[in-house]
Structure formats: structure tokens, C-alpha cells
PDB file of C-alpha atoms in Angstrom:
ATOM      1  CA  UNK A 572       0.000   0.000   0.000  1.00 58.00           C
ATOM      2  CA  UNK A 573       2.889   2.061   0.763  1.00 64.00           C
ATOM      3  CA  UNK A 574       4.595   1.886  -2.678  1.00 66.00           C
ATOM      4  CA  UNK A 575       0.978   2.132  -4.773  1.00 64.00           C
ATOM      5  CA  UNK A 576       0.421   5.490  -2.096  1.00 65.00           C
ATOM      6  CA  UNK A 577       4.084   6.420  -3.421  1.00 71.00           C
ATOM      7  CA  UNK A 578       3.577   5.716  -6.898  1.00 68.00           C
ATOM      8  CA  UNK A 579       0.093   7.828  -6.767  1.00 68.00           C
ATOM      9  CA  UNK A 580       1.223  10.889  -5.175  1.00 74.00           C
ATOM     10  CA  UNK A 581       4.228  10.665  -7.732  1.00 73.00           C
ATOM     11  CA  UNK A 582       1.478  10.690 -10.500  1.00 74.00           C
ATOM     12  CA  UNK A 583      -0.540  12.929  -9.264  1.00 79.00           C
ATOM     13  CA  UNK A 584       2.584  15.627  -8.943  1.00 80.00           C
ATOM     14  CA  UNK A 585       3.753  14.908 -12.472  1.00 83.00           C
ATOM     15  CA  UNK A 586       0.332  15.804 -13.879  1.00 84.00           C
ATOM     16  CA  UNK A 587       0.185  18.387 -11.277  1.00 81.00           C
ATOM     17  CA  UNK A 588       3.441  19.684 -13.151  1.00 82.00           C
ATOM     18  CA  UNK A 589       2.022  19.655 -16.804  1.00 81.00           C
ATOM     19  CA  UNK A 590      -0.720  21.052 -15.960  1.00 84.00           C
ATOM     20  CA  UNK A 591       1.203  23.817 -14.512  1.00 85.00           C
ATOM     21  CA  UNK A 592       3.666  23.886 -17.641  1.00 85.00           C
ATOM     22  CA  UNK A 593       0.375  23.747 -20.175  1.00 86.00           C
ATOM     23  CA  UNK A 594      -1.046  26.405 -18.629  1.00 87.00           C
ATOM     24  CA  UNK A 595       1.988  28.933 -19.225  1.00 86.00           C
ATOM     25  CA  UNK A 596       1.882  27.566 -22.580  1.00 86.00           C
ATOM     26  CA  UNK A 597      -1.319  28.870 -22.925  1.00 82.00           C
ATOM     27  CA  UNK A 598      -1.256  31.915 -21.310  1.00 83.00           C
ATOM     28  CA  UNK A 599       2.258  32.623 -23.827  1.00 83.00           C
ATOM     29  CA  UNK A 600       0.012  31.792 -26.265  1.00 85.00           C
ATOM     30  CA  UNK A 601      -2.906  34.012 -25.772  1.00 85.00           C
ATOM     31  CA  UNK A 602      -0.676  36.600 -25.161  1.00 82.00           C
ATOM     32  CA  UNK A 603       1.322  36.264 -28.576  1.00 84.00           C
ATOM     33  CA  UNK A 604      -2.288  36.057 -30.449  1.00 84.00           C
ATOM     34  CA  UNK A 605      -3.421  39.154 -28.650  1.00 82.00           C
ATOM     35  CA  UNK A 606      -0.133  40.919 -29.914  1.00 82.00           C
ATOM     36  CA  UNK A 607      -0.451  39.948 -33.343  1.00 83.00           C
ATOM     37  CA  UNK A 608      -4.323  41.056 -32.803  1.00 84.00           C
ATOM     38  CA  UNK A 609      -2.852  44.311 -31.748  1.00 83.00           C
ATOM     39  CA  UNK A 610      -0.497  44.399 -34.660  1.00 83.00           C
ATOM     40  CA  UNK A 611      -2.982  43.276 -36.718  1.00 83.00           C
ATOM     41  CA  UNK A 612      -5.387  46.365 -35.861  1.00 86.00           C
ATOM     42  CA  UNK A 613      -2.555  48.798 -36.223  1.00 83.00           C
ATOM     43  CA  UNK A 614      -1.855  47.654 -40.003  1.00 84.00           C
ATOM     44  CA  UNK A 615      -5.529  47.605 -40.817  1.00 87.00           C
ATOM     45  CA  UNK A 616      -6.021  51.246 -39.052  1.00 86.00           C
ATOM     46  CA  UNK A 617      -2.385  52.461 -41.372  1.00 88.00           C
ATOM     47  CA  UNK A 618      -4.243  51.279 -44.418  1.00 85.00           C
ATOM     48  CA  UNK A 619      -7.447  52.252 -44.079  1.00 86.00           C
ATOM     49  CA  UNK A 620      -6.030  55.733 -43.113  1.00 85.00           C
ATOM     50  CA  UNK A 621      -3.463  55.858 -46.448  1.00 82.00           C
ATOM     51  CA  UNK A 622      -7.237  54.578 -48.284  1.00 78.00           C
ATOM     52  CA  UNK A 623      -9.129  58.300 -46.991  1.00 80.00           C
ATOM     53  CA  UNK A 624      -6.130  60.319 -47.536  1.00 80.00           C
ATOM     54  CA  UNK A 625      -5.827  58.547 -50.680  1.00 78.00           C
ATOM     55  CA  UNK A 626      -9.616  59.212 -51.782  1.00 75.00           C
ATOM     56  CA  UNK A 627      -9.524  62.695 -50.101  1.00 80.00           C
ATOM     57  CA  UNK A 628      -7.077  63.617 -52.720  1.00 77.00           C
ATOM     58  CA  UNK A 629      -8.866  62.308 -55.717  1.00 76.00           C
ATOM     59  CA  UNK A 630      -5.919  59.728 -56.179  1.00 78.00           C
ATOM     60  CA  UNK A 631      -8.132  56.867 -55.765  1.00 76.00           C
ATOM     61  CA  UNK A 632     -10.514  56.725 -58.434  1.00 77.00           C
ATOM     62  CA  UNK A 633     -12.873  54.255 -60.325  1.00 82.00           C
ATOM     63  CA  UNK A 634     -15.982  54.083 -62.788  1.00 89.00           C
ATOM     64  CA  UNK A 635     -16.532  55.463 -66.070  1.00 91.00           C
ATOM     65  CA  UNK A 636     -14.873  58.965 -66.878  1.00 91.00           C
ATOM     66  CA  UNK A 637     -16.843  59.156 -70.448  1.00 94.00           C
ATOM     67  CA  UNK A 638     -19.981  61.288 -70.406  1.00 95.00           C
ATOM     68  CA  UNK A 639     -22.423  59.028 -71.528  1.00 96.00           C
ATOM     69  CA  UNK A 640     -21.718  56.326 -69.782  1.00 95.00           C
ATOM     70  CA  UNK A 641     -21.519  58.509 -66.305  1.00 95.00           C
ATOM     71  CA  UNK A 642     -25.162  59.393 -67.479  1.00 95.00           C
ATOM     72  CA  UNK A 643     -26.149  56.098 -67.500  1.00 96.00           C
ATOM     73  CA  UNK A 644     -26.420  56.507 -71.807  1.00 96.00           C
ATOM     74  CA  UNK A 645     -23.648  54.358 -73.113  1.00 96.00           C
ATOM     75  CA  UNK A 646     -25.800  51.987 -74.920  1.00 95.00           C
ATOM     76  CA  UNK A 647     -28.928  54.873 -76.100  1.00 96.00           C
ATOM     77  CA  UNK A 648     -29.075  54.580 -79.712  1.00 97.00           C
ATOM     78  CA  UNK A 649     -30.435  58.506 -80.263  1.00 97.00           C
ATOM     79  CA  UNK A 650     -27.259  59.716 -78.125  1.00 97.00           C
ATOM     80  CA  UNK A 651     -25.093  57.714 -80.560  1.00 98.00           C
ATOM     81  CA  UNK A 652     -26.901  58.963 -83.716  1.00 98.00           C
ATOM     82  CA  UNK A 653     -26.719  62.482 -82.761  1.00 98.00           C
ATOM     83  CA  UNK A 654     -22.946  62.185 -82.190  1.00 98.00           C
ATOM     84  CA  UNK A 655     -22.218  60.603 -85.071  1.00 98.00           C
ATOM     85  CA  UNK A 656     -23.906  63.019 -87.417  1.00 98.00           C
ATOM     86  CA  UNK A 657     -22.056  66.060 -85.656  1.00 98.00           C
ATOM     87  CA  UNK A 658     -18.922  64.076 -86.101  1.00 97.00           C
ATOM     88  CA  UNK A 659     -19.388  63.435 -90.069  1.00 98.00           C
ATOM     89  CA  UNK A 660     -20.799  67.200 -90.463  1.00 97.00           C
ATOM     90  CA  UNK A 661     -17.205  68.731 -91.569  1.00 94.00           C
ATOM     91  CA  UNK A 662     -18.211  72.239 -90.701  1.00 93.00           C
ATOM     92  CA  UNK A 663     -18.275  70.421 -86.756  1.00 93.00           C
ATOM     93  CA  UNK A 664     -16.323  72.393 -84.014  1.00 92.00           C
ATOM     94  CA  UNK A 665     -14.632  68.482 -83.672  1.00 93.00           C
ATOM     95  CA  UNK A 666     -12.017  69.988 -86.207  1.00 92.00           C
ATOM     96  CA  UNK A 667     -11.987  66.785 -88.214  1.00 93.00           C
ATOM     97  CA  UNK A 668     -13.264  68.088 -91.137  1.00 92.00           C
ATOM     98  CA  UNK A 669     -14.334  65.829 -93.703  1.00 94.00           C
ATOM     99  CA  UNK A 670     -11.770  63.306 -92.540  1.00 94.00           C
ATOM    100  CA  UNK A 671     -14.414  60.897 -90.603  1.00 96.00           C
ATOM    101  CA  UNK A 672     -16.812  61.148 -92.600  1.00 97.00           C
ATOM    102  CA  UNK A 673     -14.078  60.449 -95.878  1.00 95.00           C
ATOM    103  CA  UNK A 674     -13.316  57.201 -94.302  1.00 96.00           C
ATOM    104  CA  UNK A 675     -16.469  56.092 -93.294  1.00 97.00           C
ATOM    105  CA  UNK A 676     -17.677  56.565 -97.004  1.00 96.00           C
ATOM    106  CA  UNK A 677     -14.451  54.610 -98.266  1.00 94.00           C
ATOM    107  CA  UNK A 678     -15.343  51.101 -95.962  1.00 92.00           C
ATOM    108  CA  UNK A 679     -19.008  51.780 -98.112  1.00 91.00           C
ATOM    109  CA  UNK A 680     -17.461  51.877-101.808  1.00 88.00           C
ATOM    110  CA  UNK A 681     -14.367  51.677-103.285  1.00 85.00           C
ATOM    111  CA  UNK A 682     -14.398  55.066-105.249  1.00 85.00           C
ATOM    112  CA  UNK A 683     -17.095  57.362-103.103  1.00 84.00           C
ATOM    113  CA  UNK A 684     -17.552  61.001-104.014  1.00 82.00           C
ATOM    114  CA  UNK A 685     -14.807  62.867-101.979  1.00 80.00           C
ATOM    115  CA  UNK A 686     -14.828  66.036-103.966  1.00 85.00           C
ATOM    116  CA  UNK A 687     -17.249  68.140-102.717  1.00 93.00           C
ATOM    117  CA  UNK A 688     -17.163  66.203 -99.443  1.00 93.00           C
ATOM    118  CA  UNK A 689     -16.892  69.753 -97.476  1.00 93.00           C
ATOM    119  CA  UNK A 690     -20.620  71.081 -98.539  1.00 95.00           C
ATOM    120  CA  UNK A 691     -22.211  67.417 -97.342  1.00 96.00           C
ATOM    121  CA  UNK A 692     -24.940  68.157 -94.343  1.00 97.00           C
ATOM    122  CA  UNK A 693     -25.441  65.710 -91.879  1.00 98.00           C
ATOM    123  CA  UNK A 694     -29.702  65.371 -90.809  1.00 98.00           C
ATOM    124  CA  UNK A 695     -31.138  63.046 -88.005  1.00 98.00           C
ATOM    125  CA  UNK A 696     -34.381  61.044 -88.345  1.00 97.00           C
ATOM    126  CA  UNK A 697     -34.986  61.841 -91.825  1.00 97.00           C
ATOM    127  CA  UNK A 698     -38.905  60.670 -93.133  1.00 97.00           C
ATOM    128  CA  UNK A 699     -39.254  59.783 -96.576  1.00 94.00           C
ATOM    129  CA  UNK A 700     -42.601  57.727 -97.462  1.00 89.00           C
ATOM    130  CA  UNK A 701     -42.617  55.049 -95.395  1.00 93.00           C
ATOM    131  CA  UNK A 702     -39.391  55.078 -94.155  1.00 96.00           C
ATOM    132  CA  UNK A 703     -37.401  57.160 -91.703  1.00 97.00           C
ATOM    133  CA  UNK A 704     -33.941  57.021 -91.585  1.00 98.00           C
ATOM    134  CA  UNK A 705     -31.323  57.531 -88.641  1.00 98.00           C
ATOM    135  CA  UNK A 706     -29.103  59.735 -90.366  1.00 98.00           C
ATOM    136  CA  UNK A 707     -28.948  60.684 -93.476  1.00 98.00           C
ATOM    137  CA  UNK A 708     -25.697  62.637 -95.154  1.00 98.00           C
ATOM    138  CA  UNK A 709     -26.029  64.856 -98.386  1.00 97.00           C
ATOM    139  CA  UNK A 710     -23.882  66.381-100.512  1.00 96.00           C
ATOM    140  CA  UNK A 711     -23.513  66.699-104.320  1.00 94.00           C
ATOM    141  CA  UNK A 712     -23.357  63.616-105.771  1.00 93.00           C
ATOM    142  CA  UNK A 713     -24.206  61.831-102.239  1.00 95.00           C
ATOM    143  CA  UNK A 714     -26.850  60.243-100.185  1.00 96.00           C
ATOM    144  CA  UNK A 715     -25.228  58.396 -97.145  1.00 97.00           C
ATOM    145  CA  UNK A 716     -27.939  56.586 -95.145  1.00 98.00           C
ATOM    146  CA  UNK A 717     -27.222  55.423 -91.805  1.00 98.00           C
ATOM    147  CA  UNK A 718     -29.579  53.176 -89.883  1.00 98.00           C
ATOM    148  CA  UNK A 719     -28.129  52.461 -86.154  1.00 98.00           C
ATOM    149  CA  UNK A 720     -29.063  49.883 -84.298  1.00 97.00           C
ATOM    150  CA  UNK A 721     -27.424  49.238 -80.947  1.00 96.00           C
ATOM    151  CA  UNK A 722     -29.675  47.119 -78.682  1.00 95.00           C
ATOM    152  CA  UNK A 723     -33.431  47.402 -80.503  1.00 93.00           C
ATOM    153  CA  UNK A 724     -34.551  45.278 -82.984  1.00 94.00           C
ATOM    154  CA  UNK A 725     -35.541  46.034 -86.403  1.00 96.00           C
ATOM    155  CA  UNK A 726     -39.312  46.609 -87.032  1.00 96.00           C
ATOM    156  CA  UNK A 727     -40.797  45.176 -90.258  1.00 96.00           C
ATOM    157  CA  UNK A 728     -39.023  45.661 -93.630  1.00 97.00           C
ATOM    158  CA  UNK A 729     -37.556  48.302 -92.289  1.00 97.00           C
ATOM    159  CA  UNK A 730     -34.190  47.978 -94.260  1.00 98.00           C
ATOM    160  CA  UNK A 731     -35.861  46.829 -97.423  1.00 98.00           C
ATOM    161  CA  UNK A 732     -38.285  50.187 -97.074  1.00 98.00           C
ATOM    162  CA  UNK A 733     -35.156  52.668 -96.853  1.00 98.00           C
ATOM    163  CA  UNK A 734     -33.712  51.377-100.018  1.00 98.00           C
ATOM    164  CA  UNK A 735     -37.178  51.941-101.545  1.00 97.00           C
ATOM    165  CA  UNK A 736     -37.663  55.694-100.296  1.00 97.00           C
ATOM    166  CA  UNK A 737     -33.687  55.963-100.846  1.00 97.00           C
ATOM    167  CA  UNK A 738     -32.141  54.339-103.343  1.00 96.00           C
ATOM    168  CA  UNK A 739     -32.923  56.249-106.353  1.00 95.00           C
ATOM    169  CA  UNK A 740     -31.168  59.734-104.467  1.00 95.00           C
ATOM    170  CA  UNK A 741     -27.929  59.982-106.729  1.00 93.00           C
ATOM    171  CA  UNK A 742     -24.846  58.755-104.665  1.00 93.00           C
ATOM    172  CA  UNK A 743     -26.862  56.484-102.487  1.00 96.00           C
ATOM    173  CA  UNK A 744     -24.905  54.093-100.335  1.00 96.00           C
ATOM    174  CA  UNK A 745     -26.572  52.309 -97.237  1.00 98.00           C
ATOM    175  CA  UNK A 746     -25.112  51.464 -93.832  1.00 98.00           C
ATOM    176  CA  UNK A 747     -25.902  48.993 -91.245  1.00 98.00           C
ATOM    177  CA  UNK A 748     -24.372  50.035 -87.701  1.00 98.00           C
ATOM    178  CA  UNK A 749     -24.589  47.527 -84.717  1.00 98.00           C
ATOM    179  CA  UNK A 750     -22.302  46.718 -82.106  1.00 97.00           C
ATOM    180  CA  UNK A 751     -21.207  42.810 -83.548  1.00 96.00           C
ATOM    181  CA  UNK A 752     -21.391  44.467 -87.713  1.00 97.00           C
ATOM    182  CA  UNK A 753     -24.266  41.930 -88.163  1.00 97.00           C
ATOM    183  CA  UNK A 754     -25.736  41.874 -91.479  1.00 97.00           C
ATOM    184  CA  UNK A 755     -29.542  43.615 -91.425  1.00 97.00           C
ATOM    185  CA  UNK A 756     -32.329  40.846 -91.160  1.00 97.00           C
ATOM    186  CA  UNK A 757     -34.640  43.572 -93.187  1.00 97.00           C
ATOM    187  CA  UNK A 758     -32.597  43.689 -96.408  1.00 97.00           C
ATOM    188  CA  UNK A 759     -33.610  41.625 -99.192  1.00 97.00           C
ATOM    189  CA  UNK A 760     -32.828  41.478-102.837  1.00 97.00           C
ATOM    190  CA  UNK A 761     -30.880  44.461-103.888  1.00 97.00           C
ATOM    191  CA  UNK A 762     -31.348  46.127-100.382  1.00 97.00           C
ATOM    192  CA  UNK A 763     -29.445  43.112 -99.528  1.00 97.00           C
ATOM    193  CA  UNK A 764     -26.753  43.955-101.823  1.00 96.00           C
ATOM    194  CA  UNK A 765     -26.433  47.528-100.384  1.00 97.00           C
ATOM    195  CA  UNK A 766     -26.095  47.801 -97.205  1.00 97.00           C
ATOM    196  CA  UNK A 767     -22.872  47.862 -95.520  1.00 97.00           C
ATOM    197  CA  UNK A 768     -22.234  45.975 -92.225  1.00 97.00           C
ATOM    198  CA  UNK A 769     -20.836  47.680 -90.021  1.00 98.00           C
ATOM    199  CA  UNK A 770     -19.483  47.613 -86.290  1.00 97.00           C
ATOM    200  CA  UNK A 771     -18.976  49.913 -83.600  1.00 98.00           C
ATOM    201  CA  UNK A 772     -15.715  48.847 -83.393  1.00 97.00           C
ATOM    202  CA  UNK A 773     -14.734  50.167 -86.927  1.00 97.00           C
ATOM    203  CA  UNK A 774     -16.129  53.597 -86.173  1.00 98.00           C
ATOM    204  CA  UNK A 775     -13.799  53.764 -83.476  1.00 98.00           C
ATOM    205  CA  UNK A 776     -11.124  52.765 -85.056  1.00 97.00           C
ATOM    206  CA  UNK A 777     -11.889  55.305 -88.048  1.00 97.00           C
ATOM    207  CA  UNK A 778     -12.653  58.108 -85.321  1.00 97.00           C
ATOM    208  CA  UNK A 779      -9.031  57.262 -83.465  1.00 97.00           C
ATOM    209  CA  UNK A 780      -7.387  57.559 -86.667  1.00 96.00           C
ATOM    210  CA  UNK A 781      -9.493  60.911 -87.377  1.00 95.00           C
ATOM    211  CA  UNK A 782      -8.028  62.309 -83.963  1.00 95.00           C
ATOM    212  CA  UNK A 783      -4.463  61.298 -84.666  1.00 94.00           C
ATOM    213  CA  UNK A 784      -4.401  64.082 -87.357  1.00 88.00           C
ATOM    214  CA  UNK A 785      -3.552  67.332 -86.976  1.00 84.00           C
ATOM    215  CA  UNK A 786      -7.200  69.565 -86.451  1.00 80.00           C
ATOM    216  CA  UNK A 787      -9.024  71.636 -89.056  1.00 72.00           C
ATOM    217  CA  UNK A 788      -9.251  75.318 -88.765  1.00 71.00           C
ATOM    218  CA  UNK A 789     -12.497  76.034 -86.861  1.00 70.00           C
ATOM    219  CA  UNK A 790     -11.738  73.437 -84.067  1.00 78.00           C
ATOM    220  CA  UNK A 791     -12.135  73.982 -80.318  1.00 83.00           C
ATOM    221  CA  UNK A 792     -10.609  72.375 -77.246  1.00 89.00           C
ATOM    222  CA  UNK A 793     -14.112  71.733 -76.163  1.00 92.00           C
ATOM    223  CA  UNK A 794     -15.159  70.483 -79.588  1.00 93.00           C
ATOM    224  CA  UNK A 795     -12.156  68.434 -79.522  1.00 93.00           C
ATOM    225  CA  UNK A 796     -12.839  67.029 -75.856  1.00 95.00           C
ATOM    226  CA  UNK A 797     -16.258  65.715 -77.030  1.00 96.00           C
ATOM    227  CA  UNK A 798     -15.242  63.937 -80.003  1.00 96.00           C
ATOM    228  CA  UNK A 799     -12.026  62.282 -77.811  1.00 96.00           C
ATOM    229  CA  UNK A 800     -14.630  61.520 -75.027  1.00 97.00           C
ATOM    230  CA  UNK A 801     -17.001  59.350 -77.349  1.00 97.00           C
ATOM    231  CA  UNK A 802     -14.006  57.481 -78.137  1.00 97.00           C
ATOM    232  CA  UNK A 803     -13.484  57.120 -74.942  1.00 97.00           C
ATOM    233  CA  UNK A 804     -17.134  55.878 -74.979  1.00 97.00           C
ATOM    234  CA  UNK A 805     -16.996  53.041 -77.953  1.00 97.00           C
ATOM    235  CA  UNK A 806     -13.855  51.787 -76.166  1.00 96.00           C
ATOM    236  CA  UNK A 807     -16.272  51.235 -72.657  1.00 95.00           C
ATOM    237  CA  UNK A 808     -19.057  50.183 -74.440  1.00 95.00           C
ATOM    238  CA  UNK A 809     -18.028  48.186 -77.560  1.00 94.00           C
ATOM    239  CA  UNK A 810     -14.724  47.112 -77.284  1.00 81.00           C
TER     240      UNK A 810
END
């Protein structure tokens, strides 16, 4: 009895003894993770301060910076018309001249009318019979019809009915303008035949190379600012 009373109290003081030692394990522990909690805080706290100052000083930015698109209008098919007609109008503030609307005509037919390119008039929902047309572009010689579609559908003939009302104007060429360049599913027959596909991709790259040349007489900074922000634009929403 003595030895097992021995052997017990010698047990009982060795666990006695790890208890002790886990416990100031623990304790080190909790007080290294409450350290690195501190240190923890303290890095969050730095970065979330550099993040304020960082916003406070306009150096942290995000979103859109093209007008349209901050409007909420990127994809609005009337916005786009009415910017594309004041870009191929070469009396325009844009300072292009006739150089958009030159290149545009020259992805339509292989030997357009450039001559008297500088007298052609841009108009917006032009009416003719049955028919009404995005944008239409005269000049002597021409007849540059424009239908733009960038997320409606086309209603009934509608292609087919804009060669009719259009295609005996001398100089008449026919575009199709949709985000992908899809063919029209209006066109048939010899309306088929004329219309042009094409994308919203290509009139970016055609206004890019427009704006790489040096301006027209007659342009403005702010004129100039609009057409580069539209690019800015078809890159967002097209590209």
C-alpha cells in the first residue's frame, strides 16, 4: 500500500506539473495572439487611413470617366446617332473636317464622291414615305444613309423600305451600324446587296485615326474634348 500510495502521489505531482507547464503555454500563447491582434489592428487602421487620404485627394478613383456612360447613356441609340452626325458634319467644331466622314464613305465603296465632301450636311431622323432614316448625309453627288441599331430590334421591312424611299437619291450608299457588324435581317434582294455591315468597333477605329491628325481650322478644345470623349465611350461600351 505504501509503494501504490508512493507511486500515486508521484502521478498525481507529475500531472500536477504539466498542468502547470500547459497552462503557461497557454497563457504565452494568448498573449502572442493578442499581440499579433494588436499588430494586426494597427496595419488595418495604417491602411485604411493611407485609403481616406488617398480618396480625399482624388488619387483613388474608379468608374466610367466618359460622359455618356456617367449618365447612364452608353448603350442609347439617339445619343449615338446624334454624335455621329455632328462628327461626319465637316463644318463640326470636332475639327476633323471631312476626314471621318471620308473614311467612313471609303469602308461603303471603293471610289465614293470625296470632292465636294466639305458642302455634305449631316440630318437626323430623316422621313421619306414610309421610311425614316437615322441619319442621313447629303452632298452633291451623295446620299449616305445610316440606320443604327445598338440594342433594338428592327421593325418590319424596315431595311428593305429605306432602299425603296432611298435608293434612287444619286450617290446612295446604305449602312448597317450595330455593335457585332451583323448583317440587317430587313434587307432583301438588292437592299441586300447595299447595305454595308458595319461595327462599332470600326467607327472607333476610323474616329481614333481621325483624332491622330492634326485639327481643321475652326476646331475647339471643347469640340475636340467631345469627339475624344465618345471614343473614350466606344472603347467602354463596344470594345
Amino acid at each position: 500500500m505504501t509503494s501504490l500510495a508512493t507511486g500515486l502521489e508521484a502521478d498525481e505531482s507529475q500531472i500536477a506539473s504539466l498542468t502547470a507547464e500547459w497552462r503557461t503555454i497557454l497563457a504565452e500563447e494568448r498573449k502572442n495572439e493578442a499581440a499579433e491582434v494588436t499588430a494586426w489592428e494597427a496595419s488595418v487602421a495604417k491602411l485604411r487611413a493611407e485609403h481616406d487620404a488617398l480618396l480625399r485627394d482624388g488619387a483613388w478613383v474608379g468608374g466610367p470617366d466618359d460622359t455618356l456612360s456617367i449618365l447612364g447613356v452608353g448603350r442609347r441609340e439617339l445619343y449615338h446617332s446624334a454624335l455621329l452626325a455632328w462628327l461626319l458634319d465637316p463644318q463640326g467644331r470636332h475639327g476633323l473636317g471631312t476626314s471621318f466622314l471620308e473614311a467612313l464613305l471609303r469602308r461603303c465603296a471603293s471610289d465614293p464622291p470625296t470632292s465636294e465632301l466639305h458642302l455634305a450636311r449631316p440630318a437626323l431622323e430623316v422621313s421619306r414615305g414610309d421610311a425614316r432614316a437615322d441619319i442621313v448625309v447629303t452632298a452633291p453627288g451623295l446620299c449616305l444613309v445610316i440606320e443604327n441599331k445598338v440594342d433594338a430590334g428592327e421593325q418590319p421591312r424596315q431595311c428593305d423600305r429605306l432602299f425603296e424611299s432611298f435608293g434612287r437619291e444619286a450617290g446612295a450608299l446604305f449602312v448597317f451600324l450595330s455593335p457585332s457588324g451583323r448583317a440587317p435581317e430587313t434587307a432583301t434582294g438588292s437592299a441586300q446587296e447595299a447595305f454595308q455591315k458595319m461595327s462599332y468597333a470600326d467607327i472607333a477605329s476610323m474616329l481614333r485615326d481621325a483624332l491622330a491628325r492634326p485639327p481643321w481650322n475652326g476646331v475647339t478644345n471643347h469640340g475636340r474634348e467631345v469627339a475624344s470623349n465618345y471614343l473614350a465611350t466606344l472603347k467602354r461600351q463596344f470594345q
